mmCIF file of C-alpha atoms in Angstrom:
data_model
loop_
_atom_site.group_PDB
_atom_site.id
_atom_site.type_symbol
_atom_site.label_atom_id
_atom_site.label_comp_id
_atom_site.label_asym_id
_atom_site.label_seq_id
_atom_site.Cartn_x
_atom_site.Cartn_y
_atom_site.Cartn_z
ATOM 1 C CA UNK A 1 119.159 120.512 74.570
ATOM 2 C CA UNK A 2 122.650 119.319 74.185
ATOM 3 C CA UNK A 3 125.184 116.629 73.397
ATOM 4 C CA UNK A 4 128.794 116.768 74.345
ATOM 5 C CA UNK A 5 132.202 115.712 73.368
ATOM 6 C CA UNK A 6 135.341 117.731 73.783
ATOM 7 C CA UNK A 7 138.765 118.607 72.543
ATOM 8 C CA UNK A 8 141.417 115.948 72.711
ATOM 9 C CA UNK A 9 144.545 116.042 74.813
ATOM 10 C CA UNK A 10 145.411 119.383 76.344
ATOM 11 C CA UNK A 11 143.937 121.420 73.525
ATOM 12 C CA UNK A 12 141.594 124.132 74.817
ATOM 13 C CA UNK A 13 138.760 125.238 72.520
ATOM 14 C CA UNK A 14 137.915 128.789 73.485
ATOM 15 C CA UNK A 15 135.455 131.093 71.798
ATOM 16 C CA UNK A 16 136.366 134.777 71.998
ATOM 17 C CA UNK A 17 135.887 136.944 75.038
ATOM 18 C CA UNK A 18 133.125 139.537 74.957
ATOM 19 C CA UNK A 19 132.103 142.368 77.221
ATOM 20 C CA UNK A 20 128.668 143.933 77.496
ATOM 21 C CA UNK A 21 129.351 146.245 74.568
ATOM 22 C CA UNK A 22 130.391 143.280 72.420
ATOM 23 C CA UNK A 23 134.043 144.249 72.208
ATOM 24 C CA UNK A 24 136.760 141.747 73.014
ATOM 25 C CA UNK A 25 138.280 141.846 76.496
ATOM 26 C CA UNK A 26 140.258 139.643 78.818
ATOM 27 C CA UNK A 27 138.527 136.616 80.341
ATOM 28 C CA UNK A 28 136.657 137.156 83.558
ATOM 29 C CA UNK A 29 137.925 135.140 86.477
ATOM 30 C CA UNK A 30 134.406 134.843 87.852
ATOM 31 C CA UNK A 31 133.055 132.970 84.842
ATOM 32 C CA UNK A 32 132.632 129.234 84.973
ATOM 33 C CA UNK A 33 130.970 126.440 83.039
ATOM 34 C CA UNK A 34 130.856 122.694 82.615
ATOM 35 C CA UNK A 35 131.315 120.006 80.010
ATOM 36 C CA UNK A 36 130.944 116.250 79.894
ATOM 37 C CA UNK A 37 133.140 113.971 77.921
ATOM 38 C CA UNK A 38 130.941 112.411 75.288
ATOM 39 C CA UNK A 39 130.098 108.730 75.482
ATOM 40 C CA UNK A 40 128.432 106.475 72.969
ATOM 41 C CA UNK A 41 125.014 107.738 74.069
ATOM 42 C CA UNK A 42 125.756 111.383 73.424
ATOM 43 C CA UNK A 43 125.660 112.678 76.963
ATOM 44 C CA UNK A 44 125.588 116.417 77.162
ATOM 45 C CA UNK A 45 125.849 119.277 79.567
ATOM 46 C CA UNK A 46 124.697 122.828 80.104
ATOM 47 C CA UNK A 47 126.182 125.541 82.213
ATOM 48 C CA UNK A 48 124.431 125.889 85.541
ATOM 49 C CA UNK A 49 126.900 128.273 87.053
ATOM 50 C CA UNK A 50 126.986 132.041 87.319
ATOM 51 C CA UNK A 51 128.072 133.212 83.834
ATOM 52 C CA UNK A 52 129.040 130.843 81.184
ATOM 53 C CA UNK A 53 132.226 129.366 80.070
ATOM 54 C CA UNK A 54 133.745 126.761 77.882
ATOM 55 C CA UNK A 55 135.445 123.667 79.173
ATOM 56 C CA UNK A 56 136.857 120.732 77.265
ATOM 57 C CA UNK A 57 137.899 117.169 77.970
ATOM 58 C CA UNK A 58 139.087 114.259 75.925
ATOM 59 C CA UNK A 59 136.122 112.458 74.454
ATOM 60 C CA UNK A 60 135.179 109.129 73.049
ATOM 61 C CA UNK A 61 133.127 108.617 69.920
ATOM 62 C CA UNK A 62 129.537 109.787 69.727
ATOM 63 C CA UNK A 63 127.062 107.476 68.063
ATOM 64 C CA UNK A 64 124.459 108.879 65.780
ATOM 65 C CA UNK A 65 120.775 108.214 66.336
ATOM 66 C CA UNK A 66 117.570 108.737 64.446
ATOM 67 C CA UNK A 67 117.493 112.161 66.061
ATOM 68 C CA UNK A 68 119.968 114.135 68.156
ATOM 69 C CA UNK A 69 120.195 113.825 71.879
ATOM 70 C CA UNK A 70 118.644 116.575 73.924
ATOM 71 C CA UNK A 71 120.380 116.888 77.200
ATOM 72 C CA UNK A 72 121.977 119.442 79.333
ATOM 73 C CA UNK A 73 123.380 117.495 82.164
ATOM 74 C CA UNK A 74 125.452 119.303 84.741
ATOM 75 C CA UNK A 75 128.671 117.388 85.200
ATOM 76 C CA UNK A 76 131.711 118.857 86.363
ATOM 77 C CA UNK A 77 135.333 119.534 85.632
ATOM 78 C CA UNK A 78 136.132 122.880 84.105
ATOM 79 C CA UNK A 79 139.428 123.034 82.267
ATOM 80 C CA UNK A 80 139.114 126.607 81.110
ATOM 81 C CA UNK A 81 136.609 129.418 81.470
ATOM 82 C CA UNK A 82 135.664 132.411 79.399
ATOM 83 C CA UNK A 83 133.094 135.152 79.642
ATOM 84 C CA UNK A 84 131.056 136.143 76.588
ATOM 85 C CA UNK A 85 129.335 138.845 75.686
ATOM 86 C CA UNK A 86 94.298 127.370 79.441
ATOM 87 C CA UNK A 87 94.742 124.370 81.259
ATOM 88 C CA UNK A 88 97.890 125.147 83.050
ATOM 89 C CA UNK A 89 98.522 127.675 85.758
ATOM 90 C CA UNK A 90 101.441 129.059 83.739
ATOM 91 C CA UNK A 91 99.455 131.329 81.461
ATOM 92 C CA UNK A 92 96.093 132.250 80.058
ATOM 93 C CA UNK A 93 95.755 131.155 76.445
ATOM 94 C CA UNK A 94 92.519 133.055 76.051
ATOM 95 C CA UNK A 95 94.270 136.370 76.598
ATOM 96 C CA UNK A 96 97.523 135.636 74.814
ATOM 97 C CA UNK A 97 96.479 136.325 71.248
ATOM 98 C CA UNK A 98 95.064 139.738 72.048
ATOM 99 C CA UNK A 99 98.191 140.796 73.916
ATOM 100 C CA UNK A 100 100.765 140.013 71.228
ATOM 101 C CA UNK A 101 103.172 142.918 71.260
ATOM 102 C CA UNK A 102 106.331 142.514 69.294
ATOM 103 C CA UNK A 103 109.063 144.155 67.312
ATOM 104 C CA UNK A 104 108.031 141.700 64.615
ATOM 105 C CA UNK A 105 104.362 142.591 64.224
ATOM 106 C CA UNK A 106 102.338 140.754 61.555
ATOM 107 C CA UNK A 107 99.971 143.738 61.273
ATOM 108 C CA UNK A 108 102.784 146.173 60.487
ATOM 109 C CA UNK A 109 102.859 145.404 56.780
ATOM 110 C CA UNK A 110 100.360 144.417 54.119
ATOM 111 C CA UNK A 111 102.810 141.733 53.043
ATOM 112 C CA UNK A 112 104.513 139.416 55.502
ATOM 113 C CA UNK A 113 107.533 141.011 57.196
ATOM 114 C CA UNK A 114 108.884 137.562 58.012
ATOM 115 C CA UNK A 115 111.160 134.944 56.612
ATOM 116 C CA UNK A 116 108.813 132.536 58.422
ATOM 117 C CA UNK A 117 106.259 132.691 61.217
ATOM 118 C CA UNK A 118 103.561 130.717 62.952
ATOM 119 C CA UNK A 119 100.863 132.557 64.905
ATOM 120 C CA UNK A 120 99.021 129.307 65.773
ATOM 121 C CA UNK A 121 95.706 130.950 64.865
ATOM 122 C CA UNK A 122 94.113 128.012 63.071
ATOM 123 C CA UNK A 123 92.286 124.998 64.414
ATOM 124 C CA UNK A 124 95.181 122.608 63.895
ATOM 125 C CA UNK A 125 98.966 122.504 63.803
ATOM 126 C CA UNK A 126 100.031 123.532 60.287
ATOM 127 C CA UNK A 127 101.481 120.445 58.508
ATOM 128 C CA UNK A 128 103.217 122.681 55.963
ATOM 129 C CA UNK A 129 105.313 124.113 58.796
ATOM 130 C CA UNK A 130 105.753 121.295 61.321
ATOM 131 C CA UNK A 131 106.435 117.600 61.492
ATOM 132 C CA UNK A 132 106.847 115.287 64.505
ATOM 133 C CA UNK A 133 109.447 112.929 65.870
ATOM 134 C CA UNK A 134 107.757 109.732 67.031
ATOM 135 C CA UNK A 135 108.847 107.203 69.651
ATOM 136 C CA UNK A 136 111.597 106.998 72.236
ATOM 137 C CA UNK A 137 114.658 107.598 70.072
ATOM 138 C CA UNK A 138 117.970 105.844 70.631
ATOM 139 C CA UNK A 139 118.659 105.602 74.381
ATOM 140 C CA UNK A 140 115.795 107.947 75.208
ATOM 141 C CA UNK A 141 116.796 110.488 72.538
ATOM 142 C CA UNK A 142 120.397 110.141 73.689
ATOM 143 C CA UNK A 143 119.524 111.413 77.164
ATOM 144 C CA UNK A 144 117.706 108.470 78.760
ATOM 145 C CA UNK A 145 114.418 110.358 78.670
ATOM 146 C CA UNK A 146 111.254 108.509 79.711
ATOM 147 C CA UNK A 147 108.563 109.924 77.419
ATOM 148 C CA UNK A 148 107.139 108.508 74.209
ATOM 149 C CA UNK A 149 106.731 111.271 71.633
ATOM 150 C CA UNK A 150 103.526 111.177 69.575
ATOM 151 C CA UNK A 151 101.749 113.296 66.973
ATOM 152 C CA UNK A 152 98.370 112.883 68.723
ATOM 153 C CA UNK A 153 96.187 115.820 69.707
ATOM 154 C CA UNK A 154 96.448 114.539 73.257
ATOM 155 C CA UNK A 155 100.079 115.719 73.193
ATOM 156 C CA UNK A 156 100.112 118.655 70.752
ATOM 157 C CA UNK A 157 97.208 120.855 69.721
ATOM 158 C CA UNK A 158 96.173 124.433 68.964
ATOM 159 C CA UNK A 159 93.508 126.206 71.005
ATOM 160 C CA UNK A 160 92.566 129.909 71.148
ATOM 161 C CA UNK A 161 95.614 130.963 69.143
ATOM 162 C CA UNK A 162 98.101 129.068 71.295
ATOM 163 C CA UNK A 163 100.106 125.885 70.653
ATOM 164 C CA UNK A 164 100.010 123.412 73.538
ATOM 165 C CA UNK A 165 102.694 120.758 73.905
ATOM 166 C CA UNK A 166 101.392 118.472 76.633
ATOM 167 C CA UNK A 167 103.312 115.906 78.679
ATOM 168 C CA UNK A 168 101.014 113.289 80.199
ATOM 169 C CA UNK A 169 101.234 110.413 82.645
ATOM 170 C CA UNK A 170 99.870 107.413 80.769
ATOM 171 C CA UNK A 171 100.967 103.959 79.743
ATOM 172 C CA UNK A 172 101.660 104.139 76.024
ATOM 173 C CA UNK A 173 103.781 101.908 73.792
ATOM 174 C CA UNK A 174 105.650 100.555 76.798
ATOM 175 C CA UNK A 175 106.402 103.981 78.307
ATOM 176 C CA UNK A 176 104.846 105.651 81.361
ATOM 177 C CA UNK A 177 104.708 109.154 79.877
ATOM 178 C CA UNK A 178 103.834 110.769 76.561
ATOM 179 C CA UNK A 179 104.676 114.147 75.074
ATOM 180 C CA UNK A 180 105.424 115.769 71.706
ATOM 181 C CA UNK A 181 108.517 116.862 69.830
ATOM 182 C CA UNK A 182 107.762 119.146 66.881
ATOM 183 C CA UNK A 183 110.278 120.290 64.276
ATOM 184 C CA UNK A 184 110.502 122.291 61.058
ATOM 185 C CA UNK A 185 113.045 119.911 59.536
ATOM 186 C CA UNK A 186 112.368 119.591 55.813
ATOM 187 C CA UNK A 187 109.844 122.444 56.044
ATOM 188 C CA UNK A 188 111.891 125.492 57.039
ATOM 189 C CA UNK A 189 115.510 126.278 57.843
ATOM 190 C CA UNK A 190 117.399 129.561 57.769
ATOM 191 C CA UNK A 191 120.800 131.165 58.260
ATOM 192 C CA UNK A 192 121.015 134.457 60.204
ATOM 193 C CA UNK A 193 117.979 136.338 61.428
ATOM 194 C CA UNK A 194 116.010 137.564 64.420
ATOM 195 C CA UNK A 195 113.665 135.128 66.127
ATOM 196 C CA UNK A 196 110.971 136.252 68.526
ATOM 197 C CA UNK A 197 108.681 133.878 70.427
ATOM 198 C CA UNK A 198 106.146 134.313 73.201
ATOM 199 C CA UNK A 199 106.230 131.219 75.378
ATOM 200 C CA UNK A 200 105.100 129.966 78.804
ATOM 201 C CA UNK A 201 107.067 126.986 80.117
ATOM 202 C CA UNK A 202 106.074 124.074 82.335
ATOM 203 C CA UNK A 203 107.870 123.399 85.604
ATOM 204 C CA UNK A 204 107.920 120.379 87.887
ATOM 205 C CA UNK A 205 110.248 117.673 89.091
ATOM 206 C CA UNK A 206 111.549 115.774 86.077
ATOM 207 C CA UNK A 207 110.246 118.253 83.448
ATOM 208 C CA UNK A 208 112.526 119.536 80.695
ATOM 209 C CA UNK A 209 111.032 121.883 78.033
ATOM 210 C CA UNK A 210 113.108 123.287 75.161
ATOM 211 C CA UNK A 211 112.932 125.584 72.137
ATOM 212 C CA UNK A 212 116.055 124.891 70.120
ATOM 213 C CA UNK A 213 117.692 124.423 66.721
ATOM 214 C CA UNK A 214 119.791 121.891 64.827
ATOM 215 C CA UNK A 215 121.841 122.261 61.671
ATOM 216 C CA UNK A 216 119.931 121.382 58.517
ATOM 217 C CA UNK A 217 122.773 119.019 57.551
ATOM 218 C CA UNK A 218 122.191 116.797 60.608
ATOM 219 C CA UNK A 219 121.297 113.731 58.543
ATOM 220 C CA UNK A 220 124.520 113.914 56.533
ATOM 221 C CA UNK A 221 127.133 115.035 59.075
ATOM 222 C CA UNK A 222 125.552 113.946 62.369
ATOM 223 C CA UNK A 223 125.869 115.575 65.760
ATOM 224 C CA UNK A 224 127.754 117.629 66.911
ATOM 225 C CA UNK A 225 129.115 118.516 63.450
ATOM 226 C CA UNK A 226 125.698 119.895 62.473
ATOM 227 C CA UNK A 227 125.762 122.305 65.429
ATOM 228 C CA UNK A 228 123.052 122.904 68.020
ATOM 229 C CA UNK A 229 121.585 126.156 69.351
ATOM 230 C CA UNK A 230 119.494 125.879 72.522
ATOM 231 C CA UNK A 231 117.513 129.117 72.698
ATOM 232 C CA UNK A 232 115.433 128.105 75.725
ATOM 233 C CA UNK A 233 115.870 125.227 78.151
ATOM 234 C CA UNK A 234 114.589 124.811 81.688
ATOM 235 C CA UNK A 235 114.613 121.905 84.118
ATOM 236 C CA UNK A 236 112.583 120.806 87.114
ATOM 237 C CA UNK A 237 111.117 123.709 89.112
ATOM 238 C CA UNK A 238 113.839 126.261 88.401
ATOM 239 C CA UNK A 239 112.663 129.701 87.304
ATOM 240 C CA UNK A 240 115.773 130.017 85.189
ATOM 241 C CA UNK A 241 116.396 129.953 81.434
ATOM 242 C CA UNK A 242 119.495 128.401 79.857
ATOM 243 C CA UNK A 243 120.939 129.314 76.449
ATOM 244 C CA UNK A 244 123.708 127.158 74.964
ATOM 245 C CA UNK A 245 125.691 126.458 71.803
ATOM 246 C CA UNK A 246 127.097 123.022 70.921
ATOM 247 C CA UNK A 247 129.411 122.278 68.033
ATOM 248 C CA UNK A 248 132.272 120.105 66.817
ATOM 249 C CA UNK A 249 135.874 121.035 67.472
ATOM 250 C CA UNK A 250 137.553 119.039 64.790
ATOM 251 C CA UNK A 251 136.274 115.485 65.250
ATOM 252 C CA UNK A 252 135.194 116.191 68.799
ATOM 253 C CA UNK A 253 132.851 118.451 70.763
ATOM 254 C CA UNK A 254 132.631 121.839 72.461
ATOM 255 C CA UNK A 255 129.881 123.684 74.328
ATOM 256 C CA UNK A 256 129.319 127.206 75.635
ATOM 257 C CA UNK A 257 126.309 128.455 77.595
ATOM 258 C CA UNK A 258 124.820 130.983 80.020
ATOM 259 C CA UNK A 259 121.620 131.422 82.015
ATOM 260 C CA UNK A 260 119.390 134.036 83.616
ATOM 261 C CA UNK A 261 120.493 133.075 87.139
ATOM 262 C CA UNK A 262 123.686 135.119 86.864
ATOM 263 C CA UNK A 263 124.865 136.649 83.629
ATOM 264 C CA UNK A 264 127.613 139.262 83.872
ATOM 265 C CA UNK A 265 126.833 139.626 87.571
ATOM 266 C CA UNK A 266 123.174 140.348 86.872
ATOM 267 C CA UNK A 267 120.236 138.097 87.697
ATOM 268 C CA UNK A 268 116.885 138.201 85.958
ATOM 269 C CA UNK A 269 114.106 136.890 88.171
ATOM 270 C CA UNK A 270 111.119 135.559 86.265
ATOM 271 C CA UNK A 271 108.253 133.134 86.593
ATOM 272 C CA UNK A 272 108.825 130.956 83.544
ATOM 273 C CA UNK A 273 105.283 129.528 83.771
ATOM 274 C CA UNK A 274 103.995 132.927 82.640
ATOM 275 C CA UNK A 275 104.280 134.170 79.072
ATOM 276 C CA UNK A 276 107.542 135.963 78.313
ATOM 277 C CA UNK A 277 108.985 137.323 75.080
ATOM 278 C CA UNK A 278 112.129 135.486 74.027
ATOM 279 C CA UNK A 279 114.405 136.863 71.325
ATOM 280 C CA UNK A 280 117.315 135.274 69.489
ATOM 281 C CA UNK A 281 119.555 137.330 67.202
ATOM 282 C CA UNK A 282 122.023 135.692 64.818
ATOM 283 C CA UNK A 283 124.328 137.336 62.316
ATOM 284 C CA UNK A 284 127.807 136.835 60.872
ATOM 285 C CA UNK A 285 129.439 137.964 64.108
ATOM 286 C CA UNK A 286 127.276 137.095 67.118
ATOM 287 C CA UNK A 287 124.582 134.848 68.501
ATOM 288 C CA UNK A 288 122.632 136.486 71.338
ATOM 289 C CA UNK A 289 119.625 135.419 73.430
ATOM 290 C CA UNK A 290 117.198 137.587 75.415
ATOM 291 C CA UNK A 291 114.131 137.239 77.597
ATOM 292 C CA UNK A 292 112.080 140.427 78.023
ATOM 293 C CA UNK A 293 115.125 142.328 76.673
ATOM 294 C CA UNK A 294 117.466 140.827 79.313
ATOM 295 C CA UNK A 295 120.419 139.227 77.515
ATOM 296 C CA UNK A 296 121.348 135.855 79.016
ATOM 297 C CA UNK A 297 123.719 134.472 76.384
ATOM 298 C CA UNK A 298 126.174 135.791 73.800
ATOM 299 C CA UNK A 299 128.861 134.110 71.719
ATOM 300 C CA UNK A 300 131.182 135.490 69.046
ATOM 301 C CA UNK A 301 131.232 133.396 65.863
ATOM 302 C CA UNK A 302 132.919 135.871 63.521
ATOM 303 C CA UNK A 303 135.466 134.257 61.195
ATOM 304 C CA UNK A 304 134.620 130.830 62.690
ATOM 305 C CA UNK A 305 136.222 131.798 66.004
ATOM 306 C CA UNK A 306 136.587 128.714 68.203
ATOM 307 C CA UNK A 307 135.896 126.406 65.239
ATOM 308 C CA UNK A 308 132.310 127.674 65.102
ATOM 309 C CA UNK A 309 131.810 127.260 61.360
ATOM 310 C CA UNK A 310 128.651 125.234 62.077
ATOM 311 C CA UNK A 311 126.873 128.472 62.996
ATOM 312 C CA UNK A 312 127.215 129.896 59.502
ATOM 313 C CA UNK A 313 124.861 127.348 57.936
ATOM 314 C CA UNK A 314 121.057 126.893 57.954
ATOM 315 C CA UNK A 315 119.276 125.551 61.072
ATOM 316 C CA UNK A 316 115.738 124.288 61.731
ATOM 317 C CA UNK A 317 113.563 124.621 64.865
ATOM 318 C CA UNK A 318 112.497 122.076 67.471
ATOM 319 C CA UNK A 319 109.977 122.348 70.324
ATOM 320 C CA UNK A 320 109.563 119.604 72.919
ATOM 321 C CA UNK A 321 108.808 118.748 76.528
ATOM 322 C CA UNK A 322 110.881 115.852 77.851
ATOM 323 C CA UNK A 323 110.167 113.851 80.996
ATOM 324 C CA UNK A 324 113.210 112.823 83.064
ATOM 325 C CA UNK A 325 116.664 112.374 81.575
ATOM 326 C CA UNK A 326 120.313 112.948 82.324
ATOM 327 C CA UNK A 327 119.910 116.640 83.102
ATOM 328 C CA UNK A 328 116.640 116.940 85.114
ATOM 329 C CA UNK A 329 117.278 113.567 86.730
ATOM 330 C CA UNK A 330 115.076 110.547 87.253
ATOM 331 C CA UNK A 331 112.686 111.622 89.986
ATOM 332 C CA UNK A 332 109.360 112.668 88.498
ATOM 333 C CA UNK A 333 106.420 114.244 90.308
ATOM 334 C CA UNK A 334 103.416 112.500 88.775
ATOM 335 C CA UNK A 335 100.987 114.943 90.401
ATOM 336 C CA UNK A 336 101.986 117.668 87.900
ATOM 337 C CA UNK A 337 100.489 115.973 84.855
ATOM 338 C CA UNK A 338 99.217 116.989 82.419
ATOM 339 C CA UNK A 339 101.859 119.702 82.134
ATOM 340 C CA UNK A 340 102.192 121.973 79.103
ATOM 341 C CA UNK A 341 104.438 124.317 77.193
ATOM 342 C CA UNK A 342 102.365 127.125 75.638
ATOM 343 C CA UNK A 343 103.553 128.932 72.495
ATOM 344 C CA UNK A 344 101.685 132.056 71.373
ATOM 345 C CA UNK A 345 103.805 132.719 68.282
ATOM 346 C CA UNK A 346 107.215 132.257 66.652
ATOM 347 C CA UNK A 347 108.435 134.904 64.173
ATOM 348 C CA UNK A 348 111.607 134.959 62.120
ATOM 349 C CA UNK A 349 112.780 138.227 60.592
ATOM 350 C CA UNK A 350 115.778 139.042 58.457
ATOM 351 C CA UNK A 351 118.856 140.243 60.343
ATOM 352 C CA UNK A 352 119.593 142.957 57.747
#
């Protein structure tokens, strides 16, 4: 999910140009992307165009909240572009555990091969690994979302080796919808590594699931200075995955993202309600995102290119399903509820 602000004046904040072999090349004229100028509610935007790009505008101040805003709204003017290198129909939890196939296999070593992992094999969500954000956040978590996040089993639970994050239509604490937002803040954060997750996503008008990361220093430096890495986002009924980076350019904000709808003139068609293997690789030079080995996002961060120093510090994970908001919009199909994100596992391995 994302928040935006941009570079001031006519300054253009451009990350480096990458081709498919990860070498630097000239910018592609076919690439395009979007950015919003930040307002006091931390509006944000994601690329919804064919290949990703970076655009910047003058921005006003961004207020902090109890938690960062999660939004990827699709507003408009591009100033510059660059190319870079169960209980739901979406999946069968009963079969997911037995079909875990991964480059990060927990059975491959007598000792754990991971920096961190959660296989969701117990009866409950592990409190040593996860905590919950509760409530509506400032201005609907900065994005005018409509759900109330809880830590109840009605909204987040483990069953048959699968984590369920469930959005529901119900009147609760003054809101019409409930859901859950889980995070490893204060439990686990890391810098550089390979993340693999097997996830089935919900779809439906007004639905906005995400698997993402925030800088561990969020409480001290705020957003966007802490940085944000959106590994997976989807909205409404699109069978498309978005991957995006957000960070501060000086005192302001920059964003860069791509999606599976058209990345480097290739489209990956997938049913996101089924389980897919998502991979995120992060080292001193690059951040890359894949689904079923199809790369849908890449950004060069070597030597803090494009003022990307945020991405050389530890980050923690977040998982959530939002209802309505600046990006998916404010029309919600109530017939879809309950609607769930299913997570079979998350595994973090060393990048070296």
